[in-house]
Amino acid sequence: MKITKISVFQVDLPLTEPYWLSGGRLKFECLDATLVKIETDAGITGWGEGTPWGHTYVPAHGPGIRAGIETMSPFVMGLDPRKVLEVERAMDLALPGHLYAKSPIDMACWDIAGQAAGLPIADLMGGGSRTPKPIASSVGAKTMEQTREVMTRYRDRGYVAHSVKIGGDVERDVARILDVESFKKPGEIILYDVNRGWTRQQALRVMKATESQRVMFEQPCETLDDIAAIRPLHSAPVSVDESLVTLQDAARIARDGLAEVFGIKLNRVGGLTKAARMRDIALAHGIDMFVMATGGSVLADCEALHLAATIPDANIHAVWACQDMITADIAPGKGPRNIDGYLHLPESPGLGVHPDEALLGDPVAVYG
Ligand code: MG
């Protein structure tokens, strides 16, 4: 089987409401999605998606994905998409780094490989759990009253996992954490996501003030060096996501004990092939995981769900449904949807969801 054609589509995915990153320091209203259609000489077509969480969040942006695909296309054309390692090496040779540009091609290849094998991607990767995965909410930086309102709305839809965005003002963060903990219901999973919003001293002040609550923080500071520096000075479990980009990052975090949880974001780390290695490093070191898209449509959510399904149930805390935060739906009625706060692994071969091509407009680029 050979890759014969790569078509690239750009779609705007407006957010249901403007999103303020932790600390209120960044606002955006629309996601720039890149959809990639890979055709083969066997008549099997695969789809991939790359949708960064805006362009101000981490070093990744929509136009960068499309430029990267233009550069990499000649190197992957003619390869067998089922041989995902060969495609990965070709992309790494063509364009060192730029992992976020590679993930949509990797995803489309896994989709093709799954269809060719007659297996959902998770089963092709070695076996997918059918346990429904709790979807984490995203509770933006708000007042205590607004935080309760937003969490209540999510609870009414069945959500048991919440990512509460904090970071910035120490006193306000401590007050919000204590309030949310008093509001927490038994069995709820709550992650306090700082999104790199604290300096080291701010992180330590909040972590010390909330020590008795035994809460978990995600990405408390900007870099792994910051997280390492404060590590011996507090006792809170830490999840790392923005600083978990490469396999080397994963190895360092595991070896040096910098975090107890990995927040694996598929687009950021370069797709399923690379993320599966991070999963294995995590499992080998007693590190639990959240697995999510960086953003995007039901396709991106579905890709993350496949990886999540390959993790033992006890080690995967939650997934995410970015589809619930956007107003556009490029695959109406298809793929894994939020059912009472959970996503269910699709049983169809490959990814399990393709977009309605009529909703994507004309391709912005075609190679092959
Ligand atoms: Mg996060």
Coordinates of C-alpha atoms and ligand atoms in Angstrom, one line a residue:
M1 CA 0.0 0.0 0.0
K2 CA 1.3 3.5 -0.9
I3 CA 0.3 7.0 0.0
T4 CA -0.8 8.6 -3.3
K5 CA -2.3 11.9 -2.3
I6 CA -2.4 14.3 0.6
S7 CA -5.1 17.0 0.8
V8 CA -5.1 19.7 3.4
F9 CA -8.1 21.6 4.7
Q10 CA -8.3 24.6 7.0
V11 CA -11.4 25.1 9.2
D12 CA -12.2 27.7 11.8
L13 CA -13.7 26.2 15.0
P14 CA -15.3 29.0 17.0
L15 CA -15.4 28.5 20.7
T16 CA -18.8 28.6 22.5
E17 CA -17.4 31.4 24.6
P18 CA -14.2 33.3 24.6
Y19 CA -11.5 31.4 26.5
W20 CA -9.3 33.1 29.1
L21 CA -6.2 31.1 29.9
S22 CA -5.2 30.8 33.6
G23 CA -4.7 34.2 35.2
G24 CA -6.8 35.8 32.5
R25 CA -3.6 36.6 30.6
L26 CA -4.6 35.2 27.2
K27 CA -7.9 35.3 25.4
F28 CA -9.0 33.7 22.2
E29 CA -12.3 33.0 20.5
C30 CA -11.6 30.6 17.6
L31 CA -9.4 27.5 16.9
D32 CA -7.5 27.1 13.6
A33 CA -8.0 23.5 12.6
T34 CA -6.0 21.6 9.9
L35 CA -7.7 18.5 8.5
V36 CA -5.5 16.1 6.5
K37 CA -6.9 13.5 4.1
I38 CA -4.4 10.8 3.0
E39 CA -5.4 8.7 0.0
T40 CA -3.8 5.4 -0.9
D41 CA -3.5 3.1 -4.0
A42 CA -5.5 0.5 -2.0
G43 CA -8.6 2.8 -2.0
I44 CA -8.4 3.3 1.8
T45 CA -8.5 7.0 2.9
G46 CA -7.4 8.2 6.3
W47 CA -8.0 11.4 8.2
G48 CA -5.9 13.4 10.6
E49 CA -6.4 16.6 12.5
G50 CA -4.1 19.2 14.1
T51 CA -5.7 21.9 16.1
P52 CA -3.5 23.9 18.5
W53 CA -5.1 25.6 21.5
G54 CA -4.8 29.0 19.9
H55 CA -1.4 30.3 18.8
T56 CA -0.6 32.1 22.1
Y57 CA -0.6 29.1 24.4
V58 CA 2.5 27.1 23.4
P59 CA 4.8 27.1 20.3
A60 CA 2.3 25.7 17.8
H61 CA 0.1 27.4 15.3
G62 CA -2.3 26.4 12.5
P63 CA -0.3 28.0 9.6
G64 CA 2.8 26.2 11.0
I65 CA 1.1 22.8 10.6
R66 CA 0.2 23.5 7.0
A67 CA 3.7 24.8 6.2
G68 CA 5.2 21.7 7.8
I69 CA 3.0 19.4 5.8
E70 CA 4.1 21.2 2.6
T71 CA 7.7 20.5 3.5
M72 CA 7.2 16.9 4.6
S73 CA 4.8 15.7 1.9
P74 CA 7.4 14.7 -0.7
F75 CA 9.2 12.6 2.0
V76 CA 6.1 10.6 2.9
M77 CA 4.6 10.3 -0.5
G78 CA 4.8 6.7 -1.7
L79 CA 5.4 5.2 1.7
D80 CA 3.2 2.5 3.2
P81 CA 1.0 4.3 5.7
R82 CA 0.6 1.2 7.8
K83 CA 4.3 1.3 8.6
V84 CA 3.9 4.2 10.9
L85 CA 7.5 4.1 12.1
E86 CA 8.8 4.5 8.6
V87 CA 6.5 7.5 8.1
E88 CA 7.6 8.9 11.5
R89 CA 11.3 8.6 10.5
A90 CA 10.6 10.2 7.1
M91 CA 8.9 13.2 8.8
D92 CA 11.7 13.5 11.4
L93 CA 14.3 13.5 8.6
A94 CA 12.4 16.0 6.5
L95 CA 11.7 18.4 9.4
P96 CA 13.4 18.1 12.7
G97 CA 11.2 19.2 15.6
H98 CA 7.9 20.8 14.8
L99 CA 6.1 17.8 16.4
Y100 CA 2.7 19.5 16.2
A101 CA 2.9 19.6 12.4
K102 CA 3.6 15.8 12.2
S103 CA 0.7 14.6 14.3
P104 CA -2.1 14.9 11.7
I105 CA -0.1 12.8 9.2
D106 CA 0.6 10.2 11.9
M107 CA -3.0 10.2 12.9
A108 CA -4.2 9.6 9.3
C109 CA -1.7 6.8 8.9
W110 CA -3.0 5.1 12.0
D111 CA -6.5 5.5 10.7
I112 CA -5.5 3.8 7.4
A113 CA -3.7 1.0 9.2
G114 CA -6.7 0.4 11.4
Q115 CA -9.0 0.2 8.5
A116 CA -6.7 -2.1 6.6
A117 CA -6.5 -4.4 9.6
G118 CA -10.2 -4.2 10.4
L119 CA -9.4 -3.0 13.9
P120 CA -10.1 0.2 15.9
I121 CA -6.8 2.0 16.4
A122 CA -6.6 1.2 20.1
D123 CA -6.9 -2.6 19.3
L124 CA -4.3 -2.3 16.6
M125 CA -2.0 -0.6 19.2
G126 CA -2.3 -3.7 21.3
G127 CA -5.7 -3.6 22.9
G128 CA -8.2 -1.0 23.9
S129 CA -10.2 -0.9 27.1
R130 CA -13.9 -0.4 26.6
T131 CA -14.4 1.2 29.9
P132 CA -16.0 4.6 29.2
K133 CA -13.5 7.4 30.0
P134 CA -14.6 10.4 32.1
I135 CA -14.3 13.7 30.3
A136 CA -12.6 16.5 32.2
S137 CA -14.4 19.8 32.2
S138 CA -12.5 23.0 31.6
V139 CA -13.4 25.6 34.3
G140 CA -11.9 28.9 33.1
A141 CA -10.4 31.5 35.4
K142 CA -13.4 32.9 37.3
T143 CA -14.6 34.1 40.6
M144 CA -15.5 31.6 43.3
E145 CA -19.2 32.1 42.5
Q146 CA -18.7 31.7 38.8
T147 CA -16.5 28.6 39.5
R148 CA -19.3 27.0 41.4
E149 CA -21.8 27.9 38.6
V150 CA -19.7 26.5 35.9
M151 CA -18.9 23.3 37.8
T152 CA -22.6 22.8 38.5
R153 CA -23.4 23.1 34.8
Y154 CA -20.8 20.5 34.0
R155 CA -22.1 18.2 36.9
D156 CA -25.6 18.5 35.5
R157 CA -24.2 16.9 32.3
G158 CA -22.6 14.1 34.1
Y159 CA -19.0 15.3 34.5
V160 CA -17.1 13.8 37.4
A161 CA -13.6 15.2 36.4
H162 CA -12.8 18.9 36.4
S163 CA -9.8 20.9 35.3
V164 CA -10.1 24.2 37.3
K165 CA -7.9 26.9 35.8
I166 CA -6.0 28.9 38.4
G167 CA -2.7 30.8 38.4
G168 CA -1.7 34.4 38.9
D169 CA -3.0 35.9 42.1
V170 CA -1.9 33.9 45.2
E171 CA -4.6 34.9 47.6
R172 CA -7.3 34.4 45.1
D173 CA -6.0 31.0 44.0
V174 CA -5.8 29.8 47.6
A175 CA -9.4 31.0 48.3
R176 CA -10.7 29.4 45.1
I177 CA -9.0 26.0 45.9
L178 CA -10.4 26.0 49.4
D179 CA -13.8 26.8 48.1
V180 CA -13.8 24.2 45.4
E181 CA -12.6 21.6 47.8
S182 CA -15.5 22.4 50.2
F183 CA -17.8 22.1 47.2
K184 CA -16.3 18.8 45.9
K185 CA -18.4 15.7 45.8
P186 CA -17.1 12.2 46.7
G187 CA -15.5 10.5 43.7
E188 CA -14.9 13.7 41.8
I189 CA -11.5 14.2 40.1
I190 CA -10.3 17.7 40.4
L191 CA -7.1 19.0 38.9
Y192 CA -5.9 22.6 39.5
D193 CA -4.4 23.7 36.2
V194 CA -2.0 26.6 36.6
N195 CA -1.0 26.6 32.9
R196 CA 2.5 27.9 33.9
G197 CA 0.9 30.9 35.6
W198 CA 3.0 31.0 38.8
T199 CA 6.6 32.0 39.5
R200 CA 8.4 29.6 41.9
Q201 CA 7.6 31.7 45.0
Q202 CA 3.9 32.0 44.0
A203 CA 3.7 28.2 43.5
L204 CA 5.2 27.4 46.9
R205 CA 2.9 29.9 48.7
V206 CA -0.2 28.3 47.2
M207 CA 1.0 24.8 47.6
K208 CA 1.9 25.3 51.2
A209 CA -1.3 27.1 52.0
T210 CA -3.4 24.3 50.6
E211 CA -1.2 21.4 51.8
S212 CA -3.9 19.9 54.1
Q213 CA -6.3 19.6 51.1
R214 CA -4.0 17.1 49.3
V215 CA -4.9 18.6 45.9
M216 CA -3.1 18.1 42.6
F217 CA -1.6 20.8 40.4
E218 CA -0.9 20.8 36.7
Q219 CA 2.0 22.7 35.3
P220 CA 2.5 25.0 38.2
C221 CA 5.5 26.9 36.7
E222 CA 6.9 27.8 33.3
T223 CA 9.6 25.2 32.8
L224 CA 10.8 21.8 34.0
D225 CA 13.7 23.5 35.7
D226 CA 11.2 25.6 37.8
I227 CA 9.1 22.5 38.6
A228 CA 12.3 20.6 39.6
A229 CA 13.5 23.5 41.8
I230 CA 10.3 23.6 43.9
R231 CA 9.8 19.8 44.0
P232 CA 11.7 19.1 47.3
L233 CA 9.8 22.1 49.0
H234 CA 6.2 20.9 48.7
S235 CA 4.3 17.7 49.0
A236 CA 1.5 18.1 46.4
P237 CA 1.2 15.8 43.4
V238 CA 2.0 17.5 40.1
S239 CA 0.9 16.9 36.6
V240 CA 3.0 18.2 33.7
D241 CA 1.5 19.0 30.3
E242 CA 3.0 22.0 28.6
S243 CA 6.5 20.9 29.5
L244 CA 5.9 17.4 28.2
V245 CA 6.7 17.7 24.6
T246 CA 9.5 15.2 23.7
L247 CA 10.3 11.7 24.7
Q248 CA 13.4 13.2 26.4
D249 CA 11.1 15.4 28.5
A250 CA 9.2 12.3 29.6
A251 CA 12.4 10.5 30.5
R252 CA 13.7 13.4 32.5
I253 CA 10.4 13.8 34.4
A254 CA 10.2 10.1 35.2
R255 CA 13.9 9.7 36.1
D256 CA 14.1 12.9 38.3
G257 CA 10.6 12.4 39.9
L258 CA 9.4 15.8 38.8
A259 CA 5.7 14.8 38.4
E260 CA 3.3 12.0 39.4
V261 CA 1.1 12.5 36.4
F262 CA 1.6 13.1 32.6
G263 CA -0.8 15.3 30.8
I264 CA -0.2 13.9 27.3
K265 CA -1.6 16.1 24.5
L266 CA -1.6 14.3 21.2
N267 CA -0.9 17.2 18.8
R268 CA 1.8 18.7 21.0
V269 CA 3.8 15.5 21.3
G270 CA 3.6 14.6 17.6
G271 CA 0.8 12.1 17.5
L272 CA 0.0 8.6 18.6
T273 CA 3.3 7.0 17.6
K274 CA 5.3 9.2 19.8
A275 CA 2.7 9.5 22.6
A276 CA 2.6 5.7 22.9
R277 CA 6.3 5.8 24.0
M278 CA 5.5 8.4 26.7
R279 CA 2.6 6.2 27.9
D280 CA 5.1 3.3 28.4
I281 CA 7.6 5.5 30.2
A282 CA 4.8 6.6 32.5
L283 CA 3.6 3.1 33.2
A284 CA 7.1 1.9 33.9
H285 CA 7.6 4.6 36.5
G286 CA 4.2 4.6 38.3
I287 CA 3.1 7.8 36.6
D288 CA -0.6 8.2 35.9
M289 CA -2.0 10.0 32.9
F290 CA -4.5 12.4 31.4
V291 CA -4.7 12.0 27.6
M292 CA -6.2 14.8 25.5
A293 CA -6.3 16.6 22.3
T294 CA -4.7 20.0 22.3
G295 CA -8.0 21.2 20.9
G296 CA -10.2 20.5 17.9
S297 CA -13.1 18.5 16.6
V298 CA -14.5 15.1 17.5
L299 CA -11.6 13.6 15.3
A300 CA -9.0 15.0 17.7
D301 CA -11.0 13.9 20.7
C302 CA -11.3 10.5 19.2
E303 CA -7.5 10.1 18.6
A304 CA -6.8 10.9 22.2
L305 CA -9.5 8.4 23.3
H306 CA -7.8 5.6 21.4
L307 CA -4.5 6.2 23.2
A308 CA -6.4 6.5 26.5
A309 CA -8.0 3.1 25.9
T310 CA -4.6 1.5 25.6
I311 CA -3.8 2.6 29.2
P312 CA -4.9 0.4 32.1
D313 CA -8.1 1.8 33.5
A314 CA -6.4 2.4 36.9
N315 CA -3.8 4.7 35.4
I316 CA -5.9 7.0 33.2
H317 CA -7.7 9.7 35.1
A318 CA -9.6 11.4 32.3
V319 CA -9.9 12.5 28.7
W320 CA -11.4 15.7 27.2
A321 CA -14.1 16.6 24.7
C322 CA -13.0 19.8 23.1
Q323 CA -16.0 19.3 20.8
D324 CA -18.2 20.5 23.7
M325 CA -16.4 23.9 23.6
I326 CA -16.8 24.7 19.9
T327 CA -19.8 25.6 17.9
A328 CA -18.8 24.0 14.6
D329 CA -19.2 20.2 14.0
I330 CA -17.4 18.8 11.0
A331 CA -18.7 15.3 11.5
P332 CA -22.3 15.8 12.6
G333 CA -23.7 12.9 14.7
K334 CA -20.5 10.8 14.2
G335 CA -17.8 9.6 16.4
P336 CA -17.5 9.5 20.2
R337 CA -19.9 12.0 21.8
N338 CA -20.3 13.1 25.3
I339 CA -22.7 10.6 26.9
D340 CA -23.4 11.7 30.5
G341 CA -19.8 13.0 31.0
Y342 CA -18.1 10.0 29.4
L343 CA -16.6 9.1 26.0
H344 CA -17.0 5.6 24.6
L345 CA -14.4 4.0 22.3
P346 CA -15.8 3.5 18.7
E347 CA -15.9 0.0 17.4
S348 CA -15.4 0.7 13.7
P349 CA -12.0 0.1 12.1
G350 CA -9.5 2.9 12.1
L351 CA -10.1 6.2 13.9
G352 CA -13.8 5.6 13.9
V353 CA -14.9 9.0 12.6
H354 CA -14.3 10.9 9.4
P355 CA -15.4 14.5 8.7
D356 CA -18.2 15.4 6.3
E357 CA -16.0 16.7 3.5
A358 CA -18.7 19.0 2.2
L359 CA -18.3 21.0 5.5
L360 CA -14.6 21.6 5.0
G361 CA -14.7 23.7 1.8
D362 CA -12.0 23.3 -0.8
P363 CA -8.6 22.0 0.2
V364 CA -6.0 24.7 0.8
A365 CA -3.3 22.4 -0.6
V366 CA -3.1 19.1 -2.5
Y367 CA 0.1 17.1 -2.8
G368 CA 0.6 14.0 -5.0
Ligands
MG1 MG -3.2 21.8 31.4

